[in-house]
Amino acid sequence: MNRLRKKLDHLISIKEKALVAYLVAGDPDLDSTLDLMHLFVKSGVDIIEVGVPFTDPIAEGPIIQKAHDRALKNNISLPNIIKLVEDFRKVDDSTPIILMGYLNTFSFHKELIDKSDQHGVDAVLVVDIPGELSISSYGISNPNIDSISLISPTTSQERIEKIAKNGSGFIYYVTLRGVTGSSNLDVEEINSNIKKIRSYSDIPTLAGFGIKSNEDARLLSEYSDGIIVGSSIVDMITKQSESRNFDRIGEYLRGLKNAIL
Amino acid sequence: MKIDKQKFPDTDGFFGEYGGKFVPETLMYALEELEDTYSKLKDSEDFKKEFYADLSDFVGRPSPLYYADRLTKHYKSGKIWLKREDLNHTGAHKINNTVGQILLAKYMGKKRIIAETGAGQHGVATATVAARLGLECHIYMGAEDVKRQSLNVYRIKLLGAHVHAVDSGTATLKDALNEALRDWVTNVDDTYYIIGSVTGPHPYPMIVRDFNSVVGFELIDQSKALFGRMPDAIIACVGGGSNAMGAFYPFIDKKETRLIGVEAGGNGVSTGEHAAPLNDGSPGVLHGARSYLMQDEVGQVKDTKSVSAGLDYPGVGPEHSWLKDIGRAEYVAINDQEALDAFHTVTKLEGIMPALETAHAFAYLDHLPKDFDESTNIIVNVSGRGDKDINTVAEIDGIKF
């Protein structure tokens, strides 16, 4: 059993909700990313989602897009990111790590991704492949690496069933129509869709996109097995990229974790 | 091998190994909805009647196939015929597709129209059909292109559409497409996205090809009427590839016709500074489809270079990638200077000022195969007129207004 499944099973057994935090590898630089990952864990984060920068990140809002651009200026690519995960594992061998990115970069490094469990990666989330497919459809199949599928408010009943049955690790429920960092959460819709997903699958369902405040976090955690927070963290990283003083991010994450307890 | 062109794309949207639907999950339902609507409507008599009536009375079709006497004498390599898409309403082939897609939007009850544009021709063609139906319209355009194509930007605004200058990434067509996709993800319930080329996720490459293949079907009839047989070659420029695909598609199973696509060679293919993925790219995934792509050694999309905004795109329609691999079409590249020279040559010899995109197709007349002689019939698809490029050409020629 990989770290991700172990962690989620454990949280469910103690009736806690998972806090997943996202950052873009190499923004503002790889050393800061490593420091931030450790800070995340210290501040109550259960699972880390590492963004793999891409030139054309079509699912991202302006905050995360700009982080991708900055990382690309630092020449960050998958080989550096795998090295980053290895460095992180020297200190922390239990926090699950998910790589999140776009098919073109992943399929360009198929062999690297296929063996990435040996370097400490637990799951891969490819934003631009249809949910009923997984990375194995693209020649990357390793039972130790979960392929996280997305379900959105517009996913049809028929496809919810297919995706839910096909997913591994957890189902990522996209809470709104829009790119990362948008607003306007529709709680009733979220609740009813997550119920549908659970009727087809036993794997946990986590909710992400549009979570900014402790209140958002608390509300969504009532209906899901955990929450995923990205843009608001990346925004804080951006604002502190000169000083490299990320203490406020620690406070912010502790607030979120307390809100979902 | 006989190619059954009806069989492509397959039910998953693939042309061989190219195409597909590589989009965020939120858009999957919109693509399915579009596919369902299109498969129901495309053979319905009412829909066809409405589409062809608009092509005839609003666009001004059929466009002539015109014998270019002085170009023929100039090149001495065959009879040169021009498919006059430049004479269409709004000045380019782009209107064929937008007239069709706005009908789909109408049947689907969508109230809001979005589109990306490079040279601005697709933006104009979209704003035009949206104005005609009184629909709210938003056009995404790279900030760099807003500068190079200021005339078209103003035309789009006059038509009542909103222009959004996109300054992310390289601030050109690919970034406009990214932004349009983001808009669509956000407003998917009430918004129809009119993609302007045979690119993007399935079913777009098929739909855009089908609507624009009126060009090729007219060419079959016109060739029979004017020279009694099928042409020996059709030459068309390729950015995303919609004008070429529209002309090529009806000829895919007519082996006597050579299909020649001309990509933008920018500073020259060997310099790496160009927009010619079929000549110097490798398969990758961008904007929802797998196709030839200009990318670097770690799978990041490369910057492109072309004097023509409409060809300045790192990807290409998946059906072209397939036609290249199976050897049914040939793809060549013409650099900026050759295209500019051809722009002047055609303007002076024929009194027809081609778009800079189209000038790439004309420039290939300098490189015609050696076995072409005076009995050869060559068609150049004049995808658009050059009025929009006057500022660009003047600037290059050192002229200030």
XYZ file of C-alpha atoms in Angstrom:
662
model
C 0.000 0.000 0.000
C 1.456 3.359 -0.934
C 1.681 6.388 1.348
C -1.409 8.021 -0.141
C -3.774 5.134 0.495
C -2.234 4.539 3.930
C -2.702 8.175 4.884
C -6.290 8.398 3.666
C -7.248 5.110 5.360
C -5.720 6.344 8.583
C -7.531 9.704 8.453
C -10.857 8.017 7.761
C -10.299 5.584 10.638
C -9.746 8.448 13.086
C -12.591 10.452 11.472
C -10.373 13.296 10.330
C -10.543 15.138 7.034
C -7.535 15.416 4.758
C -5.890 18.748 4.038
C -4.141 18.720 0.653
C -1.930 21.680 -0.204
C -0.627 22.608 -3.651
C 2.407 24.507 -4.817
C 4.271 24.806 -8.094
C 7.708 23.189 -8.116
C 10.388 25.793 -8.636
C 8.328 28.848 -7.711
C 10.126 30.962 -6.669
C 12.984 28.391 -6.708
C 13.507 24.707 -5.895
C 15.128 25.309 -2.489
C 12.120 27.363 -1.399
C 9.785 24.648 -2.686
C 11.557 22.070 -0.526
C 11.368 24.357 2.530
C 7.696 25.026 1.842
C 6.911 21.311 1.592
C 8.362 20.732 5.052
C 6.544 23.808 6.351
C 3.293 22.415 4.920
C 3.695 19.190 6.887
C 4.581 21.044 10.085
C 1.461 23.166 9.649
C -0.958 20.263 9.453
C -0.982 19.401 5.749
C -1.653 15.704 5.161
C -0.888 15.375 1.449
C 1.242 17.544 -0.848
C 0.336 18.209 -4.452
C 3.326 19.357 -6.478
C 2.487 21.289 -9.654
C 4.608 20.409 -12.673
C 4.970 23.603 -14.720
C 3.745 23.681 -18.311
C 3.776 26.436 -20.914
C 0.042 26.132 -21.611
C -1.785 25.276 -18.368
C -5.370 25.610 -19.605
C -7.064 24.641 -16.349
C -5.267 27.256 -14.266
C -6.389 30.732 -13.303
C -3.993 33.705 -13.466
C -2.338 33.108 -10.042
C -1.159 29.572 -10.800
C -0.424 30.376 -14.467
C 2.066 33.018 -13.372
C 3.664 30.562 -10.951
C 4.099 28.123 -13.857
C 5.723 30.903 -15.893
C 8.139 31.758 -13.088
C 9.083 28.110 -12.612
C 9.674 27.705 -16.349
C 12.026 30.711 -16.253
C 14.010 28.681 -13.692
C 14.114 25.792 -16.213
C 12.147 23.482 -13.969
C 11.204 20.212 -15.609
C 10.244 16.723 -14.448
C 13.790 15.468 -13.831
C 14.435 18.358 -11.365
C 11.085 17.714 -9.719
C 11.816 14.020 -9.182
C 15.080 15.089 -7.563
C 13.097 17.503 -5.354
C 10.882 14.639 -4.189
C 13.960 12.516 -3.434
C 15.391 15.343 -1.346
C 12.101 15.696 0.509
C 12.040 11.950 1.220
C 15.426 12.119 2.962
C 13.610 13.881 5.804
C 9.984 12.797 5.390
C 9.070 9.311 4.290
C 5.384 9.364 5.182
C 3.682 12.408 3.644
C 2.104 11.415 0.322
C 3.174 13.336 -2.766
C 1.055 13.801 -5.867
C 2.442 15.259 -9.075
C -0.136 17.421 -10.857
C 0.338 18.622 -14.403
C -0.445 18.248 -18.090
C -0.220 15.251 -20.359
C 2.417 16.640 -22.705
C 5.090 16.913 -20.027
C 4.164 13.582 -18.406
C 4.107 11.639 -21.653
C 7.418 13.219 -22.627
C 8.922 11.610 -19.508
C 6.981 8.345 -19.520
C 9.823 6.212 -18.189
C 10.632 8.646 -15.439
C 6.992 8.762 -14.313
C 6.711 4.986 -14.564
C 9.552 4.595 -12.071
C 8.743 7.652 -9.962
C 7.513 5.524 -7.033
C 11.154 4.568 -6.536
C 11.853 8.260 -6.049
C 9.004 8.789 -3.599
C 6.048 9.803 -5.756
C 2.683 8.285 -4.764
C 0.223 9.539 -7.365
C -0.120 11.485 -10.575
C -2.939 13.817 -11.569
C -3.103 14.715 -15.246
C -5.491 17.627 -15.656
C -6.132 17.251 -19.367
C -7.056 13.617 -19.770
C -10.689 12.542 -19.628
C -11.657 11.187 -16.217
C -12.597 7.697 -17.381
C -9.053 7.229 -18.653
C -5.970 7.030 -16.494
C -2.274 7.440 -17.075
C -2.159 3.745 -17.958
C -4.035 4.640 -21.159
C -0.911 6.571 -22.128
C 1.602 3.849 -21.474
C 2.344 4.703 -17.845
C 1.248 1.868 -15.623
C 2.648 1.154 -12.209
C 0.351 -0.213 -9.495
C 2.255 1.753 -6.846
C 1.356 5.051 -8.489
C -2.257 6.116 -8.256
C -3.870 7.997 -11.089
C -6.193 10.623 -9.625
C -9.329 11.286 -11.672
C -11.356 14.471 -11.686
C -15.126 14.768 -11.627
C -16.731 18.156 -12.154
C -20.211 19.650 -11.687
C -20.819 19.123 -15.422
C -19.845 15.435 -15.503
C -22.805 13.342 -16.647
C -24.303 10.666 -14.405
C -23.069 7.969 -16.766
C -19.518 9.257 -16.697
C -19.541 9.802 -12.912
C -20.132 6.073 -12.639
C -17.329 5.170 -15.043
C -14.833 7.580 -13.507
C -15.668 6.677 -9.909
C -15.213 2.978 -10.617
C -11.998 3.577 -12.499
C -10.304 6.001 -10.091
C -7.477 5.162 -7.753
C -6.127 6.977 -4.690
C -9.021 9.377 -4.385
C -11.577 11.121 -6.577
C -10.868 14.817 -7.015
C -14.207 16.584 -7.093
C -13.867 19.947 -8.856
C -16.253 22.127 -6.891
C -17.001 24.715 -9.546
C -17.165 25.511 -13.223
C -13.998 27.429 -13.820
C -10.255 27.513 -13.574
C -8.235 27.219 -10.372
C -8.742 30.158 -8.038
C -12.268 31.049 -9.154
C -15.091 31.651 -6.711
C -18.816 30.916 -6.288
C -19.164 27.567 -4.561
C -22.576 25.927 -4.911
C -22.757 23.824 -1.776
C -25.975 21.972 -2.598
C -24.693 20.884 -5.995
C -21.404 19.782 -4.407
C -23.186 17.754 -1.759
C -25.455 15.967 -4.198
C -22.640 15.166 -6.644
C -20.314 13.802 -3.970
C -23.159 11.579 -2.764
C -23.479 10.224 -6.306
C -19.751 9.551 -6.514
C -19.869 7.686 -3.197
C -22.673 5.496 -4.422
C -20.319 4.109 -7.066
C -16.987 4.003 -5.307
C -15.431 3.309 -1.943
C -12.342 5.385 -2.518
C -12.298 8.771 -0.751
C -13.608 11.902 -2.463
C -11.747 15.149 -1.896
C -12.988 18.572 -2.951
C -10.945 21.317 -4.559
C -11.035 24.550 -6.638
C -12.271 27.800 -5.123
C -11.444 27.155 -1.461
C -10.088 30.340 0.093
C -11.352 30.867 3.633
C -11.572 28.702 6.750
C -15.326 28.876 6.297
C -15.125 27.434 2.721
C -12.886 24.699 4.059
C -15.182 23.823 6.949
C -18.265 23.740 4.737
C -16.743 21.519 2.046
C -15.142 19.151 4.536
C -18.624 18.339 5.838
C -19.483 16.741 2.511
C -16.138 15.270 1.497
C -13.206 13.293 2.851
C -10.939 16.286 2.617
C -10.131 19.485 0.808
C -7.517 20.653 -1.673
C -6.198 24.210 -1.514
C -4.033 25.713 -4.246
C -4.405 29.238 -5.562
C -4.599 30.981 -2.194
C -1.335 29.313 -1.124
C 0.385 30.096 -4.424
C -0.797 33.688 -4.081
C 0.875 33.926 -0.651
C 4.054 32.339 -2.022
C 4.054 34.930 -4.815
C 3.710 37.793 -2.353
C 6.565 36.498 -0.196
C 8.846 35.507 -3.060
C 11.186 38.458 -2.385
C 11.527 37.972 1.371
C 11.269 34.146 1.276
C 9.537 34.491 4.650
C 6.678 32.029 4.484
C 5.552 32.069 8.139
C 2.101 33.414 7.217
C 1.492 30.405 5.003
C 2.081 28.179 8.018
C -0.509 30.109 10.009
C -2.959 29.991 7.119
C -2.633 26.220 6.779
C -3.009 25.644 10.531
C -6.206 27.695 10.338
C -7.542 25.513 7.531
C -6.645 22.305 9.336
C -8.395 23.492 12.506
C -11.442 24.490 10.478
C -11.890 20.976 9.102
C -11.202 19.078 12.314
C -4.196 1.869 -50.235
C -7.629 3.361 -50.727
C -8.480 5.796 -47.984
C -12.081 5.935 -46.862
C -12.172 9.535 -45.730
C -15.624 9.071 -44.195
C -14.081 6.879 -41.502
C -12.027 9.663 -39.964
C -12.085 10.732 -37.244
C -13.072 7.525 -35.422
C -15.704 7.575 -32.664
C -13.125 8.726 -30.097
C -12.093 11.601 -32.306
C -8.829 10.155 -33.615
C -7.251 10.373 -37.061
C -4.849 7.478 -36.699
C -2.893 8.373 -33.568
C -3.782 12.071 -33.742
C -6.684 14.068 -32.312
C -8.690 12.999 -29.264
C -10.150 14.987 -26.394
C -7.518 16.187 -23.940
C -9.383 18.737 -21.883
C -10.210 19.481 -18.248
C -13.108 17.328 -17.061
C -15.506 20.309 -16.903
C -15.436 20.573 -20.699
C -16.154 16.936 -21.433
C -19.883 17.416 -21.186
C -19.783 20.453 -23.476
C -17.882 18.446 -26.088
C -20.361 15.585 -25.820
C -23.262 18.005 -26.127
C -21.689 19.533 -29.224
C -20.983 16.140 -30.745
C -24.577 15.009 -30.160
C -26.034 18.189 -31.615
C -23.776 18.085 -34.633
C -24.409 14.422 -35.415
C -28.160 15.052 -35.265
C -28.095 18.227 -37.338
C -25.486 17.642 -39.988
C -27.670 15.455 -42.183
C -30.947 17.184 -41.419
C -32.442 18.832 -44.480
C -33.526 21.943 -42.560
C -30.049 22.510 -41.179
C -28.355 21.975 -44.529
C -30.826 24.294 -46.237
C -30.180 27.043 -43.720
C -26.398 26.594 -43.886
C -26.225 26.620 -47.681
C -28.612 29.578 -47.913
C -26.315 31.562 -45.614
C -23.238 30.516 -47.587
C -24.872 31.707 -50.761
C -26.623 34.912 -49.693
C -24.599 36.093 -46.698
C -21.103 34.866 -47.618
C -21.471 35.157 -51.398
C -20.610 31.594 -52.396
C -19.581 29.887 -54.538
C -16.257 31.693 -54.722
C -14.803 31.734 -58.244
C -11.988 29.553 -59.519
C -10.047 32.162 -61.455
C -7.392 31.603 -64.107
C -4.295 33.615 -63.205
C -2.901 34.327 -66.640
C 0.049 36.523 -65.676
C 1.154 34.280 -62.796
C 0.974 31.339 -65.210
C 3.255 33.189 -67.657
C 5.549 34.310 -64.836
C 6.180 30.851 -63.351
C 5.946 28.814 -66.599
C 5.305 25.593 -64.649
C 1.628 24.951 -65.226
C -1.722 26.666 -65.400
C -2.347 28.511 -62.183
C -5.893 28.758 -60.893
C -6.924 30.759 -57.855
C -9.714 29.703 -55.509
C -10.993 33.113 -54.499
C -11.820 32.728 -50.803
C -10.576 36.305 -50.473
C -13.806 37.418 -52.128
C -15.965 36.003 -49.330
C -17.810 38.358 -47.023
C -15.314 39.529 -44.349
C -12.425 38.715 -46.651
C -11.339 35.154 -45.900
C -12.388 31.507 -45.761
C -12.989 31.816 -42.003
C -16.611 32.875 -42.501
C -17.584 29.433 -43.915
C -16.913 27.844 -40.547
C -18.427 30.585 -38.383
C -21.663 30.622 -40.393
C -21.978 26.903 -39.692
C -20.985 26.991 -36.027
C -23.258 29.917 -35.157
C -26.137 27.794 -36.447
C -25.073 25.027 -34.052
C -24.981 27.614 -31.234
C -28.465 28.775 -32.194
C -29.879 25.238 -32.220
C -28.225 24.587 -28.842
C -29.755 27.743 -27.374
C -26.405 29.258 -26.338
C -26.521 32.982 -25.588
C -22.864 33.827 -25.407
C -20.203 33.317 -28.080
C -16.439 33.183 -27.548
C -13.565 32.726 -29.984
C -9.806 33.045 -30.236
C -8.121 34.784 -33.122
C -4.601 35.218 -34.452
C -4.665 37.421 -37.550
C -8.082 38.675 -36.510
C -9.900 37.142 -39.492
C -11.604 34.510 -37.374
C -12.408 37.163 -34.782
C -14.040 39.302 -37.458
C -15.884 36.326 -38.940
C -17.164 35.320 -35.482
C -18.144 38.858 -34.438
C -19.967 39.168 -37.773
C -22.179 36.111 -37.343
C -22.747 36.908 -33.662
C -23.852 40.432 -34.567
C -26.249 39.034 -37.130
C -27.959 36.931 -34.460
C -27.643 39.545 -31.729
C -25.511 37.310 -29.463
C -22.993 38.558 -26.890
C -19.509 37.930 -28.271
C -16.026 37.850 -26.708
C -12.867 37.542 -28.789
C -9.539 36.515 -27.245
C -6.464 37.764 -29.037
C -2.787 37.729 -28.089
C -1.582 41.193 -27.031
C 1.160 40.936 -29.639
C -1.414 40.243 -32.361
C -3.662 43.067 -31.151
C -0.720 45.323 -32.047
C 0.044 43.736 -35.442
C -3.605 43.515 -36.521
C -5.053 46.758 -35.192
C -7.360 47.146 -38.183
C -9.110 43.849 -37.474
C -9.304 44.682 -33.767
C -11.234 47.812 -34.673
C -13.476 45.870 -37.051
C -14.316 43.389 -34.294
C -15.193 46.237 -31.943
C -17.353 47.936 -34.588
C -19.282 44.681 -34.835
C -20.142 44.991 -31.161
C -17.859 42.266 -29.802
C -15.490 42.613 -26.858
C -11.792 42.120 -27.549
C -9.687 40.691 -24.714
C -5.949 41.189 -25.202
C -4.098 38.202 -23.724
C -0.637 38.946 -22.384
C 0.211 35.596 -20.798
C 2.858 33.312 -22.307
C 3.976 34.478 -25.733
C 0.929 36.774 -26.174
C 0.008 35.228 -29.533
C -2.571 32.801 -30.936
C -1.771 29.858 -28.651
C -2.246 32.013 -25.565
C -5.506 33.380 -26.971
C -6.656 29.761 -27.305
C -5.630 29.005 -23.703
C -7.636 31.980 -22.482
C -10.688 31.110 -24.585
C -10.594 27.572 -23.140
C -10.444 29.046 -19.623
C -13.440 31.247 -20.385
C -15.288 28.207 -21.693
C -14.481 26.142 -18.567
C -15.897 28.982 -16.466
C -19.017 29.800 -18.499
C -19.662 26.403 -20.000
C -23.420 26.357 -19.361
C -24.436 29.268 -21.599
C -21.392 29.703 -23.844
C -20.591 28.355 -27.307
C -16.917 28.328 -28.261
C -16.410 28.830 -32.008
C -12.929 27.413 -32.592
C -11.435 28.949 -35.713
C -9.334 26.139 -37.095
C -9.230 22.363 -37.479
C -7.549 22.217 -34.085
C -8.722 21.667 -30.511
C -10.480 18.656 -28.994
C -12.849 16.380 -30.910
C -15.366 17.156 -32.430
C -13.931 20.550 -33.475
C -11.372 19.372 -36.055
C -14.164 17.408 -37.769
C -16.806 20.148 -37.566
C -14.537 22.928 -38.826
C -13.295 20.693 -41.639
C -16.828 19.753 -42.648
C -18.091 23.333 -42.770
C -15.050 24.556 -44.653
C -14.958 21.632 -47.088
C -17.536 23.519 -49.161
C -14.340 24.970 -50.694
C -13.087 21.586 -51.883
C -16.471 20.399 -53.092
C -16.827 23.553 -55.190
C -13.331 22.896 -56.561
C -14.385 19.471 -57.821
C -17.255 20.961 -59.846
C -15.265 23.982 -60.996
C -12.305 21.868 -62.101
C -14.583 19.661 -64.206
C -16.234 22.721 -65.758
C -13.067 24.722 -66.402
C -10.480 22.136 -67.413
C -12.397 18.893 -67.621
C -10.578 16.890 -64.947
C -9.300 16.982 -61.385
C -6.458 19.407 -60.621
C -2.901 18.083 -60.471
C -2.137 19.990 -57.295
C -3.806 22.092 -54.636
C -1.572 24.429 -52.660
C -2.770 25.971 -49.396
C -1.103 27.580 -46.407
C -1.257 25.768 -43.050
C -1.292 27.364 -39.613
C -3.904 25.406 -37.703
C -4.835 24.250 -41.173
C -8.513 24.992 -41.738
C -8.301 26.529 -45.204
C -6.059 23.707 -46.369
C -8.245 21.020 -44.775
C -11.391 22.491 -46.348
C -9.773 22.388 -49.768
C -8.015 19.004 -49.289
C -10.744 16.928 -47.658
C -12.941 16.210 -50.712
C -9.770 15.242 -52.629
C -8.338 12.777 -50.113
C -9.506 9.822 -52.206
C -8.647 11.480 -55.538
C -5.079 10.271 -55.908
C -4.387 12.241 -59.089
C -4.415 15.477 -57.063
C -1.316 16.327 -55.062
C -2.138 18.091 -51.814
C 0.539 20.545 -50.745
C 0.362 22.352 -47.406
C 2.676 25.299 -46.823
C 3.777 26.091 -43.288
C 5.351 29.271 -41.982
C 9.127 28.962 -42.135
C 9.754 32.239 -40.245
C 13.494 32.892 -40.319
C 14.049 29.489 -41.954
C 13.297 25.977 -40.687
C 16.996 25.316 -40.008
C 17.164 28.307 -37.608
C 14.490 26.799 -35.343
C 12.688 30.163 -35.471
C 9.534 29.310 -37.353
C 5.998 27.970 -37.016
C 6.310 24.745 -38.996
C 5.531 21.774 -36.696
C 4.893 19.365 -39.593
C 8.348 20.156 -40.974
C 10.269 20.392 -37.724
C 8.148 19.182 -34.798
C 7.183 15.969 -33.026
C 3.877 14.535 -31.746
C 2.579 16.101 -28.541
C -0.608 17.274 -26.844
C -1.719 20.903 -26.955
C -5.161 22.507 -26.771
C -7.068 19.280 -26.465
C -5.546 17.265 -29.286
C -2.534 15.126 -30.055
C -0.746 16.333 -33.163
C 2.628 17.497 -34.430
C 3.862 20.191 -32.114
C 6.839 22.479 -31.708
C 8.254 21.480 -28.357
C 11.581 21.419 -26.586
C 13.547 18.499 -25.128
C 11.447 18.428 -21.921
C 7.984 18.675 -23.510
C 7.410 22.419 -23.155
C 5.790 24.202 -26.086
C 8.265 26.355 -27.992
C 7.873 29.961 -29.067
C 7.053 30.452 -32.723
C 8.127 33.009 -35.283
C 6.250 34.114 -38.378
C 5.579 37.408 -40.105
C 1.990 36.242 -40.429
C -0.099 36.248 -37.261
C -2.499 33.639 -38.642
C 0.245 31.033 -39.075
C 2.098 31.878 -35.862
C 1.007 28.767 -33.977
C 3.110 25.881 -32.571
C 0.534 23.168 -33.299
C -1.477 22.007 -36.290
C -4.787 20.235 -36.887
C -4.600 16.480 -36.160
C -5.929 15.469 -39.574
C -2.926 17.152 -41.217
C -0.589 15.162 -38.967
C -2.337 12.016 -40.103
C -2.251 12.997 -43.802
C 1.470 13.664 -43.428
C 2.208 10.319 -41.783
C 0.233 8.286 -44.330
C 1.870 10.243 -47.126
C -1.356 11.580 -48.625
C -0.368 15.243 -48.310
C 3.048 16.933 -48.483
C 4.023 19.733 -46.184
C 6.662 22.298 -47.022
C 7.782 25.550 -45.384
C 8.214 29.046 -46.799
C 10.158 31.658 -44.860
C 9.085 35.225 -44.071
C 11.064 36.892 -46.846
C 9.794 34.533 -49.557
C 6.231 35.160 -48.415
C 6.720 38.927 -48.467
C 8.196 38.731 -51.977
C 5.224 36.671 -53.137
C 2.838 39.188 -51.550
C 4.303 41.894 -53.819
C 4.542 39.669 -56.903
C 0.918 38.527 -56.765
C -0.355 42.018 -55.982
C 1.489 43.497 -58.971
C 0.888 40.709 -61.482
C -2.723 39.851 -60.751
C -4.172 42.874 -58.983
C -4.988 40.599 -56.055
C -3.474 41.450 -52.700
C -3.241 38.215 -50.699
C -3.136 37.934 -46.924
C 0.401 37.279 -45.638
C -0.789 33.786 -44.673
C -1.923 33.150 -48.259
C 1.319 34.662 -49.590
C 3.098 31.591 -48.151
C 1.066 29.371 -50.498
C 1.878 31.638 -53.446
C 5.579 31.625 -52.603
C 5.611 27.873 -53.126
C 4.970 28.513 -56.844
C 8.702 29.266 -56.967
C 9.437 25.713 -55.838
C 7.022 23.684 -57.965
C 8.007 20.090 -58.655
C 10.198 19.654 -61.756
C 7.724 17.305 -63.445
C 5.083 20.037 -63.687
C 4.651 21.435 -67.219
C 2.192 23.612 -69.105
C -0.469 20.914 -69.084
C -0.457 20.822 -65.273
C -3.391 22.469 -63.483
C -2.400 23.967 -60.148
C -4.869 25.493 -57.725
C -3.743 27.989 -55.094
C -6.266 28.454 -52.317
C -6.415 32.217 -51.811
C -7.471 31.896 -48.189
C -7.816 35.624 -47.519
C -7.216 39.141 -48.687
C -4.279 41.261 -47.579
C -5.898 44.524 -46.502
C -5.368 43.610 -42.839
C -1.618 43.237 -43.424
C -0.937 46.612 -44.994
C 0.471 48.063 -41.763
C 2.798 45.077 -41.290
C 4.078 45.204 -44.862
C 4.495 48.985 -44.785
C 6.487 48.775 -41.560
C 8.796 46.139 -43.045
C 9.219 48.325 -46.129
C 10.096 51.267 -43.860
C 6.981 53.287 -44.670
C 5.179 55.379 -42.031
C 1.657 56.681 -42.533
